[in-house]
Amino acid sequence: MFTKSTIQKFRELPTPFYYYDIPLLKKTLQRVSEEAGKYDYHVHYAVKANANDKILAIIKDFGFGADCVSGNEIAKVMDIGFDPDKTVFAGVGKSDWEINLALDHNIFCFNCESIQEIKVIDELAGEKGKIAPIALRINPNINPATHHYITTGIEENKFGIYQWDLEDILQLLVILKNVKLIGLHFHIGSQIIDLNAFKGLCIRINRIQEWFIDHRIIVDHINVGGGLGISYENPDRHTIPAFAEYFGLFKNLLELRPKQKVHFELGRSMVAQCGSLITRVLYVKNGVKIKFAIVDAGMTELLRPALYQAYHRIENLTSNGKPDQYNVVGPICESSDSFGKYINLPETKRNDLLAIRSVGAYGEIMAFRYNLRDLVKSYLSDEL
Ligand SMILES: *Cc1c(COP(=O)(O)O)cnc(C)c1O
């Protein structure tokens, strides 16, 4: 994956840093574009996965829309030049200023998550003399096989409108004059590898659509959210996620009414594999049963392992010594600051460079300054 000359350039840079493989990013985006294009599907990139300006600019140039979950994300994508007509805004807790900002930019749709939120959007839109396009984010009560911190579509979690509230909402929508229902929205979770979960989602959406049709409502837009997973175990063998199968599944299973458009919100699957975190080994020390490779990156640069025991592949870029095993840990004063236990690596020494793979999504964007650490730089492959 990394050429000799790339590794040579890495040696000259201060570590740690994020590295983005731009040809791979473009190849991935091209594939999304082609596969979604076959069925005229609309893809909104989930900005929360990676909001690096240069990455966003490339995604925008491919013509994708944006899926935002905060006012600052909306401001950012407007700044980068995304089309407001392709921008959606989700989130359980939209502040008034965030709603106002989105109204001022005339975004495509607010994905609403509670009765009270719909009332507030109606009120704020009324003050501006506007009609806000809204979709109902319905909690479909689907439990995908993923880490419980990243399931979002089961009734016990905070996301979405519960189905028992729908009758009340329809009655409310008759009264409210400054919101217009244009769609239904779903998002069941993240890092979903077993596509059966999406089958379940399609079947549930079909049933919910029937309920709406019984109530004489046919919306124009069905937004099925995101969540397509990637291979963290084998980023070089499975570089590009199964987009053809994924979109094909919705094509086969979703029962659409004439003129209904289908929308997706993909984050991880579009950007994860193009990013790596490059870190230097500071020290190697012998623990009770295992050696620790202590590196200069920590949970502050990549939170996923500490936050949800996520696995990321780790490679030593500069050693071809005898195979050995290491716990690869960071310098932060937290025991959870570990990137992996019993990791097979060639003999690892001070100053070796390690690559922590598949960090293009939920990596750089989750960086924080605990221990007063500096936020670190990122480099695109075509800048080195
Ligand atoms: C996070 C999120 C997404 C993207 O999820 P991925 O797993 O990164 O594809 C899409 N829609 C909503 C509403 C989200 O919160």
CSV table of C-alpha atoms in Angstrom, one decimal, residues 73-269:
chain,number,residue,atom,x,y,z
A,73,GLU,CA,-21.2,21.5,9.4
A,74,ILE,CA,-23.8,23.4,7.4
A,75,ALA,CA,-21.7,26.6,7.5
A,76,LYS,CA,-18.6,24.5,6.5
A,77,VAL,CA,-20.2,22.8,3.5
A,78,MET,CA,-21.7,26.1,2.3
A,79,ASP,CA,-18.3,27.6,2.5
A,80,ILE,CA,-16.7,24.7,0.5
A,81,GLY,CA,-19.4,25.2,-2.1
A,82,PHE,CA,-21.8,22.2,-1.7
A,83,ASP,CA,-25.2,22.8,-3.2
A,84,PRO,CA,-27.8,23.8,-0.6
A,85,ASP,CA,-30.3,21.9,-2.7
A,86,LYS,CA,-28.5,18.7,-1.9
A,87,THR,CA,-27.9,19.5,1.8
A,88,VAL,CA,-29.8,17.7,4.5
A,89,PHE,CA,-29.8,18.4,8.2
A,90,ALA,CA,-30.3,15.7,10.9
A,91,GLY,CA,-29.8,15.5,14.6
A,92,VAL,CA,-31.9,15.0,17.7
A,93,GLY,CA,-30.9,18.3,19.2
A,94,LYS,CA,-30.9,21.1,16.7
A,95,SER,CA,-30.5,24.5,18.4
A,96,ASP,CA,-32.5,27.5,17.3
A,97,TRP,CA,-29.4,29.2,15.7
A,98,GLU,CA,-28.7,26.0,13.8
A,99,ILE,CA,-32.2,25.8,12.4
A,100,ASN,CA,-32.1,29.5,11.5
A,101,LEU,CA,-28.8,29.1,9.7
A,102,ALA,CA,-30.2,26.2,7.7
A,103,LEU,CA,-33.3,28.2,6.9
A,104,ASP,CA,-31.2,31.1,5.7
A,105,HIS,CA,-29.3,28.8,3.3
A,106,ASN,CA,-32.6,27.2,2.0
A,107,ILE,CA,-31.3,23.7,2.5
A,108,PHE,CA,-33.1,20.8,0.8
A,109,CYS,CA,-34.5,19.1,3.9
A,110,PHE,CA,-34.6,19.0,7.7
A,111,ASN,CA,-34.7,15.5,9.0
A,112,CYS,CA,-36.8,15.9,12.1
A,113,GLU,CA,-36.6,13.7,15.2
A,114,SER,CA,-39.3,14.8,17.5
A,115,ILE,CA,-42.8,16.5,17.7
A,116,GLN,CA,-41.3,19.5,19.6
A,117,GLU,CA,-38.6,20.0,17.0
A,118,ILE,CA,-41.2,20.1,14.2
A,119,LYS,CA,-43.1,22.8,16.1
A,120,VAL,CA,-39.9,24.9,16.6
A,121,ILE,CA,-38.9,24.6,13.0
A,122,ASP,CA,-42.4,25.7,12.0
A,123,GLU,CA,-42.2,28.7,14.3
A,124,LEU,CA,-38.7,29.8,13.2
A,125,ALA,CA,-39.6,29.3,9.5
A,126,GLY,CA,-42.8,31.4,10.1
A,127,GLU,CA,-40.7,34.3,11.5
A,128,LYS,CA,-38.7,34.3,8.3
A,129,GLY,CA,-41.8,33.9,6.1
A,130,LYS,CA,-40.5,30.6,4.8
A,131,ILE,CA,-41.8,27.1,4.5
A,132,ALA,CA,-39.3,24.5,5.7
A,133,PRO,CA,-39.1,21.2,3.9
A,134,ILE,CA,-39.0,18.4,6.4
A,135,ALA,CA,-38.7,14.7,6.5
A,136,LEU,CA,-39.7,12.5,9.5
A,137,ARG,CA,-36.8,10.5,10.8
A,138,ILE,CA,-38.6,7.4,11.9
A,139,ASN,CA,-37.0,5.0,14.3
A,140,PRO,CA,-37.6,1.7,12.4
A,141,ASN,CA,-36.7,-0.5,15.4
A,142,ILE,CA,-34.1,-2.5,13.5
A,143,ASN,CA,-31.1,-3.9,15.3
A,144,PRO,CA,-28.1,-4.3,13.0
A,145,ALA,CA,-25.2,-6.5,14.2
A,146,THR,CA,-22.7,-3.8,15.1
A,147,HIS,CA,-21.3,-2.3,18.3
A,148,HIS,CA,-24.2,-1.1,20.6
A,149,TYR,CA,-22.7,2.4,20.7
A,150,ILE,CA,-23.3,2.8,17.0
A,151,THR,CA,-26.8,1.4,16.6
A,152,THR,CA,-29.3,4.2,16.1
A,153,GLY,CA,-32.4,2.5,14.9
A,154,ILE,CA,-33.8,0.7,17.9
A,155,GLU,CA,-36.5,2.1,20.1
A,156,GLU,CA,-34.3,2.1,23.2
A,157,ASN,CA,-32.0,4.7,21.8
A,158,LYS,CA,-32.6,8.5,21.5
A,159,PHE,CA,-32.8,8.8,17.7
A,160,GLY,CA,-35.8,9.3,15.5
A,161,ILE,CA,-39.5,9.5,15.9
A,162,TYR,CA,-41.1,6.5,17.5
A,163,GLN,CA,-43.9,4.9,15.5
A,164,TRP,CA,-46.5,5.5,18.3
A,165,ASP,CA,-46.1,9.3,17.8
A,166,LEU,CA,-46.9,9.2,14.0
A,167,GLU,CA,-50.7,9.7,14.3
A,168,ASP,CA,-50.2,12.8,16.5
A,169,ILE,CA,-47.6,14.2,14.0
A,170,LEU,CA,-49.9,13.8,11.0
A,171,GLN,CA,-52.6,15.8,12.9
A,172,LEU,CA,-50.1,18.4,13.8
A,173,LEU,CA,-48.9,18.7,10.2
A,174,VAL,CA,-52.4,19.6,9.1
A,175,ILE,CA,-52.3,22.7,11.4
A,176,LEU,CA,-48.7,23.8,10.9
A,177,LYS,CA,-48.3,26.2,8.0
A,178,ASN,CA,-44.6,26.7,7.8
A,179,VAL,CA,-43.4,23.2,7.4
A,180,LYS,CA,-44.0,20.9,4.5
A,181,LEU,CA,-43.6,17.1,4.7
A,182,ILE,CA,-41.5,16.0,1.7
A,183,GLY,CA,-39.9,12.8,3.0
A,184,LEU,CA,-39.3,9.9,5.3
A,185,HIS,CA,-35.9,9.3,6.7
A,186,PHE,CA,-34.2,6.3,8.4
A,187,HIS,CA,-30.7,5.6,9.6
A,188,ILE,CA,-30.1,2.3,11.5
A,189,GLY,CA,-26.5,2.6,12.5
A,190,SER,CA,-22.9,2.4,11.4
A,191,GLN,CA,-20.3,-0.1,10.3
A,192,ILE,CA,-22.9,-2.5,9.1
A,193,ILE,CA,-21.2,-5.4,7.3
A,194,ASP,CA,-24.1,-7.9,7.2
A,195,LEU,CA,-26.3,-6.5,4.4
A,196,ASN,CA,-29.3,-8.4,5.8
A,197,ALA,CA,-29.8,-5.5,8.2
A,198,PHE,CA,-30.5,-3.3,5.2
A,199,LYS,CA,-32.9,-5.9,3.9
A,200,GLY,CA,-34.8,-5.6,7.2
A,201,LEU,CA,-34.8,-1.9,6.8
A,202,CYS,CA,-36.3,-2.1,3.3
A,203,ILE,CA,-39.1,-4.4,4.5
A,204,ARG,CA,-39.8,-2.0,7.4
A,205,ILE,CA,-39.8,1.0,5.1
A,206,ASN,CA,-42.3,-0.7,2.8
A,207,ARG,CA,-44.6,-1.4,5.7
A,208,ILE,CA,-44.3,2.2,7.0
A,209,GLN,CA,-45.0,3.5,3.5
A,210,GLU,CA,-48.2,1.5,3.4
A,211,TRP,CA,-49.2,3.0,6.8
A,212,PHE,CA,-48.7,6.5,5.3
A,213,ILE,CA,-50.6,5.6,2.1
A,214,ASP,CA,-53.5,4.4,4.3
A,215,HIS,CA,-53.4,7.9,5.7
A,216,ARG,CA,-53.4,9.3,2.2
A,217,ILE,CA,-49.8,10.5,2.3
A,218,ILE,CA,-47.2,9.7,-0.4
A,219,VAL,CA,-43.9,11.6,0.2
A,220,ASP,CA,-41.6,12.5,-2.6
A,221,HIS,CA,-38.4,11.4,-0.9
A,222,ILE,CA,-37.3,8.2,0.9
A,223,ASN,CA,-33.9,8.7,2.7
A,224,VAL,CA,-32.5,5.4,3.9
A,225,GLY,CA,-29.5,6.9,5.7
A,226,GLY,CA,-26.0,5.4,5.7
A,227,GLY,CA,-24.1,2.8,7.7
A,228,LEU,CA,-22.4,0.7,5.1
A,229,GLY,CA,-19.4,-0.9,6.7
A,230,ILE,CA,-15.8,-1.4,5.6
A,231,SER,CA,-13.1,-4.0,6.2
A,232,TYR,CA,-10.9,-2.9,9.0
A,233,GLU,CA,-9.2,-6.3,9.0
A,234,ASN,CA,-8.1,-6.3,5.4
A,235,PRO,CA,-8.0,-2.8,4.0
A,236,ASP,CA,-5.7,-3.8,1.1
A,237,ARG,CA,-7.9,-6.7,-0.1
A,238,HIS,CA,-11.2,-4.9,0.4
A,239,THR,CA,-10.2,-1.4,-0.5
A,240,ILE,CA,-13.6,-0.4,-2.0
A,241,PRO,CA,-16.8,-1.3,-0.1
A,242,ALA,CA,-19.5,-3.4,-1.7
A,243,PHE,CA,-21.4,-0.5,-3.2
A,244,ALA,CA,-22.9,-2.5,-6.1
A,245,GLU,CA,-24.5,-5.0,-3.8
A,246,TYR,CA,-25.6,-2.3,-1.4
A,247,PHE,CA,-27.4,-0.1,-3.9
A,248,GLY,CA,-28.6,-3.2,-5.7
A,249,LEU,CA,-30.3,-4.5,-2.6
A,250,PHE,CA,-32.3,-1.3,-2.2
A,251,LYS,CA,-33.2,-1.4,-5.9
A,252,ASN,CA,-34.5,-4.9,-5.5
A,253,LEU,CA,-36.3,-4.5,-2.2
A,254,LEU,CA,-37.7,-1.0,-1.8
A,255,GLU,CA,-41.2,-0.6,-3.1
A,256,LEU,CA,-41.4,2.9,-4.5
A,257,ARG,CA,-44.4,4.9,-5.7
A,258,PRO,CA,-44.1,6.7,-9.0
A,259,LYS,CA,-41.7,9.6,-8.9
A,260,GLN,CA,-40.3,8.8,-5.5
A,261,LYS,CA,-36.6,9.5,-5.1
A,262,VAL,CA,-34.2,7.6,-3.0
A,263,HIS,CA,-31.5,9.2,-0.9
A,264,PHE,CA,-28.5,7.8,0.9
A,265,GLU,CA,-26.2,9.3,3.5
A,266,LEU,CA,-22.9,7.6,3.3
A,267,GLY,CA,-20.0,8.6,5.5
A,268,ARG,CA,-17.5,5.9,6.5
A,269,SER,CA,-17.7,3.8,3.3
